[in-house]
Amino acid sequence: MTPKTILCYGDSNTWGYVPSNDHSLPKARYPRHERWPGVLQILLGDGYYVVEEGLNSRTTNLDYAPPPDRNGKHYLAPCLYSHAPIDLVIFALGGNDTKTYFNRSAEEIKNGLAELIDIVQTSEYGQKLQASPKILITTPAIPMPFVENYLDENGVAFLRGVVKKVECLIDLYAQLAKEKNCFYLDISKEVKPSEIDGVHYDSAAHKQCAAIISKKIKSIFKE
């Protein structure tokens, strides 16, 4: 039997950014077997092929400078084609859109993700290259309140209001899933960011994230 291909399209927590409160140091990355997509592969087994497409600072559809190429909309179509045929696309995005630089409401972030969903649903990169892949929308984890005091190199509090926005996204993503006929999973009740930086997952959170997504995937494919 051909394994089902699962594409994990996300940001730094999909990439495996190791939590750190010293942003002057080079970014560290968990090895594949500790990142949630890698753990997901282990849990699902040989009947699935899990593709990691995580990128630090990735947004839904916003340009981010610096660094460049973080706009999730720009890369999505070639990414789908590259890994086709795909059975399921998992979106794990929205957290970076909450940054104050973008002055974006939770509703606008929802609309940004909707544009990515449209790209997937109007493609033919699913089964036999004749249909679109299924989609699973996952929520961000809720950041810890202290992150709202973080300052960038210019002294700007770039995460002010993010906790409230992410809390709003939980319900808005559920609405979006209904509107677009997608699957939905709220991971925020069980997956918590590290106390080190209040945003990124530690190894235990990656395992927890993979466990609940694995259960959802098996439900989607009725296993």
Short mmCIF file of N, CA and C in Angstrom, two decimals, residues 17-187:
data_model
loop_
_atom_site.label_atom_id
_atom_site.label_comp_id
_atom_site.label_asym_id
_atom_site.label_seq_id
_atom_site.Cartn_x
_atom_site.Cartn_y
_atom_site.Cartn_z
N TYR A 17 12.38 25.00 16.63
CA TYR A 17 13.18 26.04 17.32
C TYR A 17 13.29 25.70 18.81
N VAL A 18 14.51 25.59 19.30
CA VAL A 18 14.72 25.29 20.71
C VAL A 18 14.49 26.56 21.52
N PRO A 19 13.61 26.53 22.54
CA PRO A 19 13.31 27.74 23.32
C PRO A 19 14.58 28.38 23.87
N SER A 20 14.64 29.71 23.80
CA SER A 20 15.80 30.45 24.30
C SER A 20 15.38 31.86 24.66
N ASN A 21 15.94 32.37 25.76
CA ASN A 21 15.68 33.76 26.12
C ASN A 21 16.88 34.64 25.80
N ASP A 22 17.84 34.09 25.09
CA ASP A 22 19.01 34.86 24.66
C ASP A 22 19.01 34.90 23.14
N HIS A 23 18.45 35.96 22.59
CA HIS A 23 18.29 36.04 21.15
C HIS A 23 19.57 36.45 20.44
N SER A 24 20.65 36.66 21.21
CA SER A 24 21.93 36.98 20.58
C SER A 24 22.65 35.71 20.12
N LEU A 25 22.19 34.56 20.61
CA LEU A 25 22.84 33.30 20.25
C LEU A 25 22.26 32.75 18.95
N PRO A 26 23.05 31.94 18.23
CA PRO A 26 22.51 31.28 17.04
C PRO A 26 21.29 30.43 17.41
N LYS A 27 20.35 30.32 16.50
CA LYS A 27 19.16 29.55 16.76
C LYS A 27 19.50 28.06 16.78
N ALA A 28 19.02 27.35 17.78
CA ALA A 28 19.22 25.91 17.86
C ALA A 28 17.95 25.20 17.40
N ARG A 29 18.13 24.01 16.83
CA ARG A 29 17.00 23.26 16.30
C ARG A 29 17.00 21.85 16.87
N TYR A 30 15.83 21.41 17.31
CA TYR A 30 15.71 20.02 17.75
C TYR A 30 15.96 19.08 16.57
N PRO A 31 16.52 17.89 16.83
CA PRO A 31 16.66 16.90 15.75
C PRO A 31 15.28 16.41 15.31
N ARG A 32 15.21 15.83 14.12
CA ARG A 32 13.93 15.41 13.56
C ARG A 32 13.14 14.52 14.50
N HIS A 33 13.79 13.61 15.17
CA HIS A 33 13.04 12.66 16.01
C HIS A 33 12.45 13.32 17.26
N GLU A 34 12.80 14.59 17.52
CA GLU A 34 12.21 15.33 18.64
C GLU A 34 11.21 16.38 18.19
N ARG A 35 11.29 16.81 16.94
CA ARG A 35 10.32 17.79 16.43
C ARG A 35 8.97 17.09 16.23
N TRP A 36 7.87 17.84 16.40
CA TRP A 36 6.57 17.16 16.37
C TRP A 36 6.28 16.45 15.05
N PRO A 37 6.68 16.98 13.88
CA PRO A 37 6.43 16.20 12.67
C PRO A 37 7.21 14.88 12.66
N GLY A 38 8.44 14.89 13.19
CA GLY A 38 9.22 13.67 13.27
C GLY A 38 8.63 12.67 14.24
N VAL A 39 8.17 13.17 15.38
CA VAL A 39 7.49 12.29 16.35
C VAL A 39 6.21 11.75 15.74
N LEU A 40 5.51 12.60 14.99
CA LEU A 40 4.28 12.18 14.32
C LEU A 40 4.57 11.02 13.37
N GLN A 41 5.67 11.09 12.64
CA GLN A 41 6.05 10.00 11.74
C GLN A 41 6.23 8.69 12.51
N ILE A 42 6.88 8.77 13.65
CA ILE A 42 7.10 7.58 14.47
C ILE A 42 5.77 7.01 14.95
N LEU A 43 4.87 7.88 15.40
CA LEU A 43 3.58 7.42 15.93
C LEU A 43 2.70 6.82 14.85
N LEU A 44 2.71 7.41 13.66
CA LEU A 44 1.85 6.94 12.58
C LEU A 44 2.39 5.68 11.90
N GLY A 45 3.70 5.55 11.85
CA GLY A 45 4.29 4.36 11.27
C GLY A 45 4.43 4.38 9.76
N ASP A 46 4.69 3.20 9.21
CA ASP A 46 5.03 3.09 7.80
C ASP A 46 3.88 3.37 6.84
N GLY A 47 2.67 3.44 7.35
CA GLY A 47 1.54 3.72 6.47
C GLY A 47 1.41 5.19 6.11
N TYR A 48 2.32 6.00 6.64
CA TYR A 48 2.28 7.44 6.40
C TYR A 48 3.69 7.95 6.10
N TYR A 49 3.73 9.03 5.32
CA TYR A 49 4.98 9.72 5.02
C TYR A 49 4.78 11.18 5.43
N VAL A 50 5.45 11.59 6.50
CA VAL A 50 5.26 12.93 7.06
C VAL A 50 6.34 13.87 6.52
N VAL A 51 5.89 14.93 5.86
CA VAL A 51 6.79 15.92 5.27
C VAL A 51 6.83 17.16 6.16
N GLU A 52 8.03 17.58 6.55
CA GLU A 52 8.20 18.78 7.36
C GLU A 52 8.41 19.99 6.46
N GLU A 53 7.59 20.99 6.65
CA GLU A 53 7.78 22.27 5.96
C GLU A 53 7.58 23.39 6.97
N GLY A 54 8.48 23.43 7.96
CA GLY A 54 8.45 24.48 8.97
C GLY A 54 9.49 25.54 8.65
N LEU A 55 9.19 26.79 9.00
CA LEU A 55 10.11 27.90 8.75
C LEU A 55 9.95 28.95 9.84
N ASN A 56 11.06 29.34 10.45
CA ASN A 56 11.01 30.37 11.48
C ASN A 56 10.41 31.66 10.92
N SER A 57 9.52 32.26 11.69
CA SER A 57 8.89 33.55 11.37
C SER A 57 7.90 33.50 10.23
N ARG A 58 7.55 32.30 9.76
CA ARG A 58 6.60 32.22 8.64
C ARG A 58 5.24 32.80 9.05
N THR A 59 4.68 33.60 8.16
CA THR A 59 3.34 34.17 8.33
C THR A 59 2.37 33.45 7.40
N THR A 60 1.10 33.81 7.50
CA THR A 60 0.14 33.25 6.55
C THR A 60 0.36 33.85 5.17
N ASN A 61 0.25 35.16 5.06
CA ASN A 61 0.39 35.80 3.74
C ASN A 61 1.01 37.19 3.82
N LEU A 62 1.87 37.39 4.80
CA LEU A 62 2.49 38.70 5.00
C LEU A 62 3.98 38.66 4.71
N ASP A 63 4.48 39.71 4.07
CA ASP A 63 5.92 39.83 3.87
C ASP A 63 6.57 40.24 5.18
N TYR A 64 7.75 39.75 5.40
CA TYR A 64 8.43 39.93 6.68
C TYR A 64 9.88 40.29 6.38
N ALA A 65 10.27 41.52 6.67
CA ALA A 65 11.64 41.92 6.37
C ALA A 65 12.25 42.66 7.55
N PRO A 66 13.47 42.27 7.96
CA PRO A 66 14.06 40.97 7.66
C PRO A 66 13.45 39.89 8.56
N PRO A 67 13.64 38.64 8.25
CA PRO A 67 14.29 38.04 7.09
C PRO A 67 13.31 37.89 5.94
N PRO A 68 13.81 37.66 4.72
CA PRO A 68 12.91 37.53 3.56
C PRO A 68 12.29 36.15 3.45
N ASP A 69 11.36 36.03 2.53
CA ASP A 69 10.79 34.73 2.16
C ASP A 69 10.03 34.04 3.29
N ARG A 70 9.43 34.83 4.15
CA ARG A 70 8.66 34.24 5.25
C ARG A 70 7.16 34.25 4.96
N ASN A 71 6.78 34.76 3.81
CA ASN A 71 5.36 34.81 3.43
C ASN A 71 4.90 33.41 3.02
N GLY A 72 4.03 32.82 3.84
CA GLY A 72 3.60 31.45 3.59
C GLY A 72 2.82 31.27 2.32
N LYS A 73 2.20 32.32 1.84
CA LYS A 73 1.41 32.23 0.61
C LYS A 73 2.31 32.05 -0.61
N HIS A 74 3.46 32.71 -0.62
CA HIS A 74 4.34 32.68 -1.78
C HIS A 74 4.91 31.29 -2.04
N TYR A 75 5.20 30.56 -0.99
CA TYR A 75 5.87 29.27 -1.13
C TYR A 75 4.91 28.09 -1.23
N LEU A 76 3.66 28.30 -0.90
CA LEU A 76 2.74 27.17 -0.74
C LEU A 76 2.52 26.38 -2.02
N ALA A 77 2.20 27.05 -3.12
CA ALA A 77 1.88 26.32 -4.36
C ALA A 77 3.05 25.46 -4.84
N PRO A 78 4.28 26.01 -4.94
CA PRO A 78 5.39 25.14 -5.34
C PRO A 78 5.67 24.03 -4.34
N CYS A 79 5.43 24.31 -3.07
CA CYS A 79 5.62 23.30 -2.04
C CYS A 79 4.65 22.13 -2.25
N LEU A 80 3.40 22.44 -2.54
CA LEU A 80 2.40 21.40 -2.79
C LEU A 80 2.81 20.55 -3.99
N TYR A 81 3.23 21.22 -5.05
CA TYR A 81 3.61 20.52 -6.27
C TYR A 81 4.82 19.62 -6.01
N SER A 82 5.76 20.14 -5.22
CA SER A 82 6.99 19.41 -4.93
C SER A 82 6.72 18.08 -4.23
N HIS A 83 5.74 18.08 -3.34
CA HIS A 83 5.48 16.89 -2.51
C HIS A 83 4.27 16.08 -2.96
N ALA A 84 3.63 16.50 -4.04
CA ALA A 84 2.43 15.81 -4.52
C ALA A 84 2.75 14.37 -4.96
N PRO A 85 1.73 13.50 -4.88
CA PRO A 85 0.38 13.74 -4.37
C PRO A 85 0.34 13.74 -2.85
N ILE A 86 -0.46 14.63 -2.30
CA ILE A 86 -0.57 14.83 -0.85
C ILE A 86 -1.97 14.45 -0.39
N ASP A 87 -2.03 13.70 0.69
CA ASP A 87 -3.33 13.29 1.22
C ASP A 87 -3.90 14.30 2.22
N LEU A 88 -3.02 14.94 2.99
CA LEU A 88 -3.47 15.87 4.03
C LEU A 88 -2.44 16.97 4.22
N VAL A 89 -2.92 18.22 4.23
CA VAL A 89 -2.08 19.37 4.58
C VAL A 89 -2.47 19.83 5.98
N ILE A 90 -1.48 19.91 6.85
CA ILE A 90 -1.71 20.43 8.21
C ILE A 90 -1.17 21.85 8.26
N PHE A 91 -2.05 22.81 8.55
CA PHE A 91 -1.62 24.19 8.73
C PHE A 91 -1.39 24.46 10.21
N ALA A 92 -0.19 24.94 10.53
CA ALA A 92 0.15 25.32 11.91
C ALA A 92 0.74 26.72 11.86
N LEU A 93 -0.11 27.69 11.54
CA LEU A 93 0.31 29.07 11.29
C LEU A 93 -0.60 30.06 12.00
N GLY A 94 -0.15 31.30 12.04
CA GLY A 94 -0.96 32.39 12.59
C GLY A 94 -0.28 33.12 13.73
N GLY A 95 0.61 32.42 14.45
CA GLY A 95 1.26 33.05 15.59
C GLY A 95 2.09 34.26 15.21
N ASN A 96 2.85 34.17 14.14
CA ASN A 96 3.70 35.31 13.74
C ASN A 96 2.89 36.49 13.22
N ASP A 97 1.72 36.20 12.69
CA ASP A 97 0.85 37.28 12.21
C ASP A 97 0.36 38.18 13.34
N THR A 98 0.45 37.70 14.59
CA THR A 98 -0.05 38.48 15.72
C THR A 98 0.93 39.57 16.15
N LYS A 99 2.14 39.57 15.62
CA LYS A 99 3.14 40.55 16.04
C LYS A 99 2.66 41.97 15.74
N THR A 100 3.03 42.89 16.61
CA THR A 100 2.53 44.26 16.49
C THR A 100 3.02 44.95 15.22
N TYR A 101 4.13 44.49 14.64
CA TYR A 101 4.62 45.08 13.38
C TYR A 101 3.53 45.09 12.31
N PHE A 102 2.69 44.06 12.32
CA PHE A 102 1.72 43.88 11.25
C PHE A 102 0.39 44.56 11.52
N ASN A 103 0.16 44.95 12.79
CA ASN A 103 -1.09 45.64 13.14
C ASN A 103 -2.31 44.89 12.60
N ARG A 104 -2.33 43.60 12.83
CA ARG A 104 -3.35 42.74 12.24
C ARG A 104 -4.31 42.23 13.31
N SER A 105 -5.60 42.27 13.02
CA SER A 105 -6.60 41.73 13.94
C SER A 105 -6.67 40.22 13.79
N ALA A 106 -7.29 39.57 14.77
CA ALA A 106 -7.46 38.11 14.69
C ALA A 106 -8.29 37.74 13.47
N GLU A 107 -9.29 38.55 13.15
CA GLU A 107 -10.12 38.29 11.98
C GLU A 107 -9.29 38.37 10.69
N GLU A 108 -8.37 39.32 10.63
CA GLU A 108 -7.51 39.45 9.45
C GLU A 108 -6.55 38.26 9.33
N ILE A 109 -6.10 37.76 10.46
CA ILE A 109 -5.23 36.57 10.44
C ILE A 109 -6.01 35.36 9.93
N LYS A 110 -7.23 35.23 10.39
CA LYS A 110 -8.11 34.16 9.88
C LYS A 110 -8.24 34.27 8.36
N ASN A 111 -8.43 35.48 7.87
CA ASN A 111 -8.58 35.68 6.43
C ASN A 111 -7.29 35.35 5.68
N GLY A 112 -6.16 35.61 6.33
CA GLY A 112 -4.88 35.25 5.72
C GLY A 112 -4.75 33.75 5.55
N LEU A 113 -5.14 33.00 6.58
CA LEU A 113 -5.11 31.55 6.47
C LEU A 113 -6.11 31.05 5.43
N ALA A 114 -7.23 31.74 5.32
CA ALA A 114 -8.24 31.35 4.32
C ALA A 114 -7.65 31.40 2.91
N GLU A 115 -6.76 32.36 2.65
CA GLU A 115 -6.13 32.45 1.32
C GLU A 115 -5.27 31.21 1.05
N LEU A 116 -4.60 30.71 2.07
CA LEU A 116 -3.78 29.51 1.89
C LEU A 116 -4.67 28.29 1.65
N ILE A 117 -5.77 28.23 2.36
CA ILE A 117 -6.71 27.13 2.18
C ILE A 117 -7.23 27.13 0.75
N ASP A 118 -7.53 28.31 0.23
CA ASP A 118 -8.02 28.40 -1.15
C ASP A 118 -6.99 27.86 -2.15
N ILE A 119 -5.72 28.13 -1.89
CA ILE A 119 -4.67 27.62 -2.78
C ILE A 119 -4.68 26.09 -2.79
N VAL A 120 -4.80 25.50 -1.62
CA VAL A 120 -4.82 24.03 -1.53
C VAL A 120 -6.07 23.47 -2.20
N GLN A 121 -7.22 24.09 -1.90
CA GLN A 121 -8.49 23.52 -2.37
C GLN A 121 -8.74 23.74 -3.85
N THR A 122 -8.02 24.65 -4.47
CA THR A 122 -8.16 24.84 -5.91
C THR A 122 -7.04 24.13 -6.68
N SER A 123 -6.23 23.38 -5.96
CA SER A 123 -5.15 22.63 -6.59
C SER A 123 -5.61 21.22 -6.94
N GLU A 124 -4.77 20.54 -7.70
CA GLU A 124 -5.00 19.12 -7.99
C GLU A 124 -3.77 18.33 -7.55
N TYR A 125 -3.31 18.64 -6.34
CA TYR A 125 -2.11 18.00 -5.82
C TYR A 125 -2.44 16.92 -4.79
N GLY A 126 -3.70 16.46 -4.80
CA GLY A 126 -4.12 15.40 -3.91
C GLY A 126 -4.02 14.04 -4.58
N GLN A 127 -4.93 13.15 -4.21
CA GLN A 127 -4.89 11.78 -4.70
C GLN A 127 -4.89 11.71 -6.22
N LYS A 128 -3.97 10.91 -6.76
CA LYS A 128 -3.83 10.68 -8.20
C LYS A 128 -3.67 11.97 -9.01
N LEU A 129 -3.31 13.06 -8.31
CA LEU A 129 -3.16 14.37 -8.95
C LEU A 129 -4.42 14.79 -9.70
N GLN A 130 -5.56 14.40 -9.11
CA GLN A 130 -6.85 14.73 -9.72
C GLN A 130 -7.81 15.41 -8.74
N ALA A 131 -7.36 15.60 -7.52
CA ALA A 131 -8.21 16.20 -6.49
C ALA A 131 -7.33 17.05 -5.58
N SER A 132 -7.96 17.82 -4.72
CA SER A 132 -7.19 18.60 -3.76
C SER A 132 -6.98 17.80 -2.47
N PRO A 133 -5.89 18.07 -1.76
CA PRO A 133 -5.67 17.38 -0.49
C PRO A 133 -6.69 17.79 0.57
N LYS A 134 -6.91 16.92 1.53
CA LYS A 134 -7.66 17.30 2.72
C LYS A 134 -6.82 18.31 3.51
N ILE A 135 -7.50 19.06 4.39
CA ILE A 135 -6.81 20.09 5.18
C ILE A 135 -7.19 19.95 6.65
N LEU A 136 -6.17 20.03 7.51
CA LEU A 136 -6.37 20.09 8.95
C LEU A 136 -5.82 21.42 9.45
N ILE A 137 -6.68 22.23 10.05
CA ILE A 137 -6.27 23.50 10.65
C ILE A 137 -5.99 23.25 12.13
N THR A 138 -4.78 23.58 12.57
CA THR A 138 -4.47 23.50 14.00
C THR A 138 -4.28 24.91 14.55
N THR A 139 -4.62 25.10 15.80
CA THR A 139 -4.46 26.40 16.44
C THR A 139 -3.02 26.57 16.94
N PRO A 140 -2.58 27.80 17.11
CA PRO A 140 -1.32 28.01 17.83
C PRO A 140 -1.52 27.68 19.31
N ALA A 141 -0.43 27.38 20.00
CA ALA A 141 -0.47 27.33 21.46
C ALA A 141 -0.56 28.77 21.97
N ILE A 142 -1.17 28.94 23.13
CA ILE A 142 -1.32 30.29 23.69
C ILE A 142 -0.01 30.73 24.34
N PRO A 143 0.57 31.84 23.89
CA PRO A 143 1.83 32.31 24.50
C PRO A 143 1.64 32.65 25.97
N MET A 144 2.73 32.61 26.73
CA MET A 144 2.67 33.00 28.13
C MET A 144 2.64 34.52 28.23
N PRO A 145 1.91 35.06 29.21
CA PRO A 145 1.71 36.51 29.28
C PRO A 145 2.98 37.35 29.29
N PHE A 146 4.07 36.81 29.86
CA PHE A 146 5.28 37.64 29.97
C PHE A 146 5.89 37.99 28.62
N VAL A 147 5.51 37.28 27.56
CA VAL A 147 6.10 37.59 26.24
C VAL A 147 5.69 38.97 25.75
N GLU A 148 4.60 39.49 26.29
CA GLU A 148 4.12 40.80 25.83
C GLU A 148 5.07 41.93 26.23
N ASN A 149 6.02 41.61 27.11
CA ASN A 149 7.02 42.61 27.52
C ASN A 149 8.31 42.53 26.72
N TYR A 150 8.40 41.58 25.80
CA TYR A 150 9.61 41.46 24.99
C TYR A 150 9.82 42.70 24.13
N LEU A 151 11.08 43.15 24.04
CA LEU A 151 11.44 44.29 23.20
C LEU A 151 12.37 43.83 22.09
N ASP A 152 12.19 44.40 20.90
CA ASP A 152 13.13 44.10 19.82
C ASP A 152 14.35 44.99 19.95
N GLU A 153 15.26 44.92 18.95
CA GLU A 153 16.51 45.68 19.03
C GLU A 153 16.29 47.18 19.01
N ASN A 154 15.10 47.62 18.61
CA ASN A 154 14.77 49.05 18.60
C ASN A 154 13.95 49.48 19.81
N GLY A 155 13.77 48.56 20.75
CA GLY A 155 13.02 48.87 21.95
C GLY A 155 11.52 48.81 21.78
N VAL A 156 11.05 48.18 20.71
CA VAL A 156 9.61 48.06 20.44
C VAL A 156 9.07 46.77 21.05
N ALA A 157 7.97 46.90 21.78
CA ALA A 157 7.30 45.71 22.35
C ALA A 157 6.52 45.04 21.22
N PHE A 158 7.12 44.05 20.59
CA PHE A 158 6.56 43.52 19.33
C PHE A 158 5.54 42.40 19.53
N LEU A 159 5.29 42.03 20.79
CA LEU A 159 4.30 40.98 21.05
C LEU A 159 3.15 41.46 21.93
N ARG A 160 2.95 42.76 22.01
CA ARG A 160 1.85 43.30 22.81
C ARG A 160 0.52 42.82 22.24
N GLY A 161 -0.33 42.28 23.10
CA GLY A 161 -1.66 41.87 22.67
C GLY A 161 -1.74 40.49 22.04
N VAL A 162 -0.62 39.76 22.00
CA VAL A 162 -0.64 38.48 21.28
C VAL A 162 -1.46 37.41 22.00
N VAL A 163 -1.49 37.45 23.31
CA VAL A 163 -2.24 36.42 24.04
C VAL A 163 -3.73 36.49 23.68
N LYS A 164 -4.27 37.68 23.72
CA LYS A 164 -5.68 37.87 23.38
C LYS A 164 -5.95 37.48 21.93
N LYS A 165 -5.06 37.86 21.02
CA LYS A 165 -5.27 37.53 19.60
C LYS A 165 -5.27 36.02 19.38
N VAL A 166 -4.33 35.32 20.00
CA VAL A 166 -4.28 33.87 19.82
C VAL A 166 -5.52 33.22 20.43
N GLU A 167 -5.96 33.71 21.57
CA GLU A 167 -7.20 33.18 22.16
C GLU A 167 -8.38 33.37 21.21
N CYS A 168 -8.42 34.51 20.54
CA CYS A 168 -9.49 34.76 19.56
C CYS A 168 -9.37 33.83 18.36
N LEU A 169 -8.13 33.53 17.95
CA LEU A 169 -7.91 32.67 16.79
C LEU A 169 -8.47 31.27 17.01
N ILE A 170 -8.49 30.82 18.24
CA ILE A 170 -8.98 29.47 18.51
C ILE A 170 -10.41 29.31 18.01
N ASP A 171 -11.26 30.27 18.33
CA ASP A 171 -12.66 30.21 17.86
C ASP A 171 -12.77 30.56 16.38
N LEU A 172 -11.98 31.53 15.93
CA LEU A 172 -12.05 31.93 14.53
C LEU A 172 -11.58 30.82 13.59
N TYR A 173 -10.58 30.07 14.00
CA TYR A 173 -10.12 28.94 13.19
C TYR A 173 -11.18 27.84 13.13
N ALA A 174 -11.90 27.67 14.22
CA ALA A 174 -13.00 26.69 14.21
C ALA A 174 -14.07 27.12 13.21
N GLN A 175 -14.39 28.41 13.20
CA GLN A 175 -15.35 28.94 12.23
C GLN A 175 -14.84 28.75 10.80
N LEU A 176 -13.56 29.04 10.59
CA LEU A 176 -12.97 28.91 9.27
C LEU A 176 -13.03 27.47 8.77
N ALA A 177 -12.77 26.54 9.66
CA ALA A 177 -12.83 25.13 9.28
C ALA A 177 -14.22 24.75 8.79
N LYS A 178 -15.24 25.27 9.45
CA LYS A 178 -16.61 24.99 9.01
C LYS A 178 -16.90 25.65 7.67
N GLU A 179 -16.46 26.89 7.53
CA GLU A 179 -16.71 27.64 6.29
C GLU A 179 -16.04 26.97 5.09
N LYS A 180 -14.84 26.42 5.31
CA LYS A 180 -14.04 25.88 4.20
C LYS A 180 -14.09 24.35 4.13
N ASN A 181 -14.89 23.74 4.98
CA ASN A 181 -14.99 22.28 4.98
C ASN A 181 -13.64 21.62 5.23
N CYS A 182 -12.96 22.10 6.26
CA CYS A 182 -11.67 21.55 6.67
C CYS A 182 -11.82 20.84 8.01
N PHE A 183 -10.84 20.04 8.36
CA PHE A 183 -10.78 19.48 9.70
C PHE A 183 -10.13 20.51 10.62
N TYR A 184 -10.40 20.39 11.92
CA TYR A 184 -9.94 21.39 12.89
C TYR A 184 -9.47 20.70 14.15
N LEU A 185 -8.40 21.23 14.74
CA LEU A 185 -7.89 20.70 16.00
C LEU A 185 -7.35 21.83 16.86
N ASP A 186 -7.93 21.99 18.03
CA ASP A 186 -7.45 22.97 19.00
C ASP A 186 -6.41 22.29 19.88
N ILE A 187 -5.15 22.62 19.66
CA ILE A 187 -4.09 22.00 20.46
C ILE A 187 -3.80 22.78 21.74
#
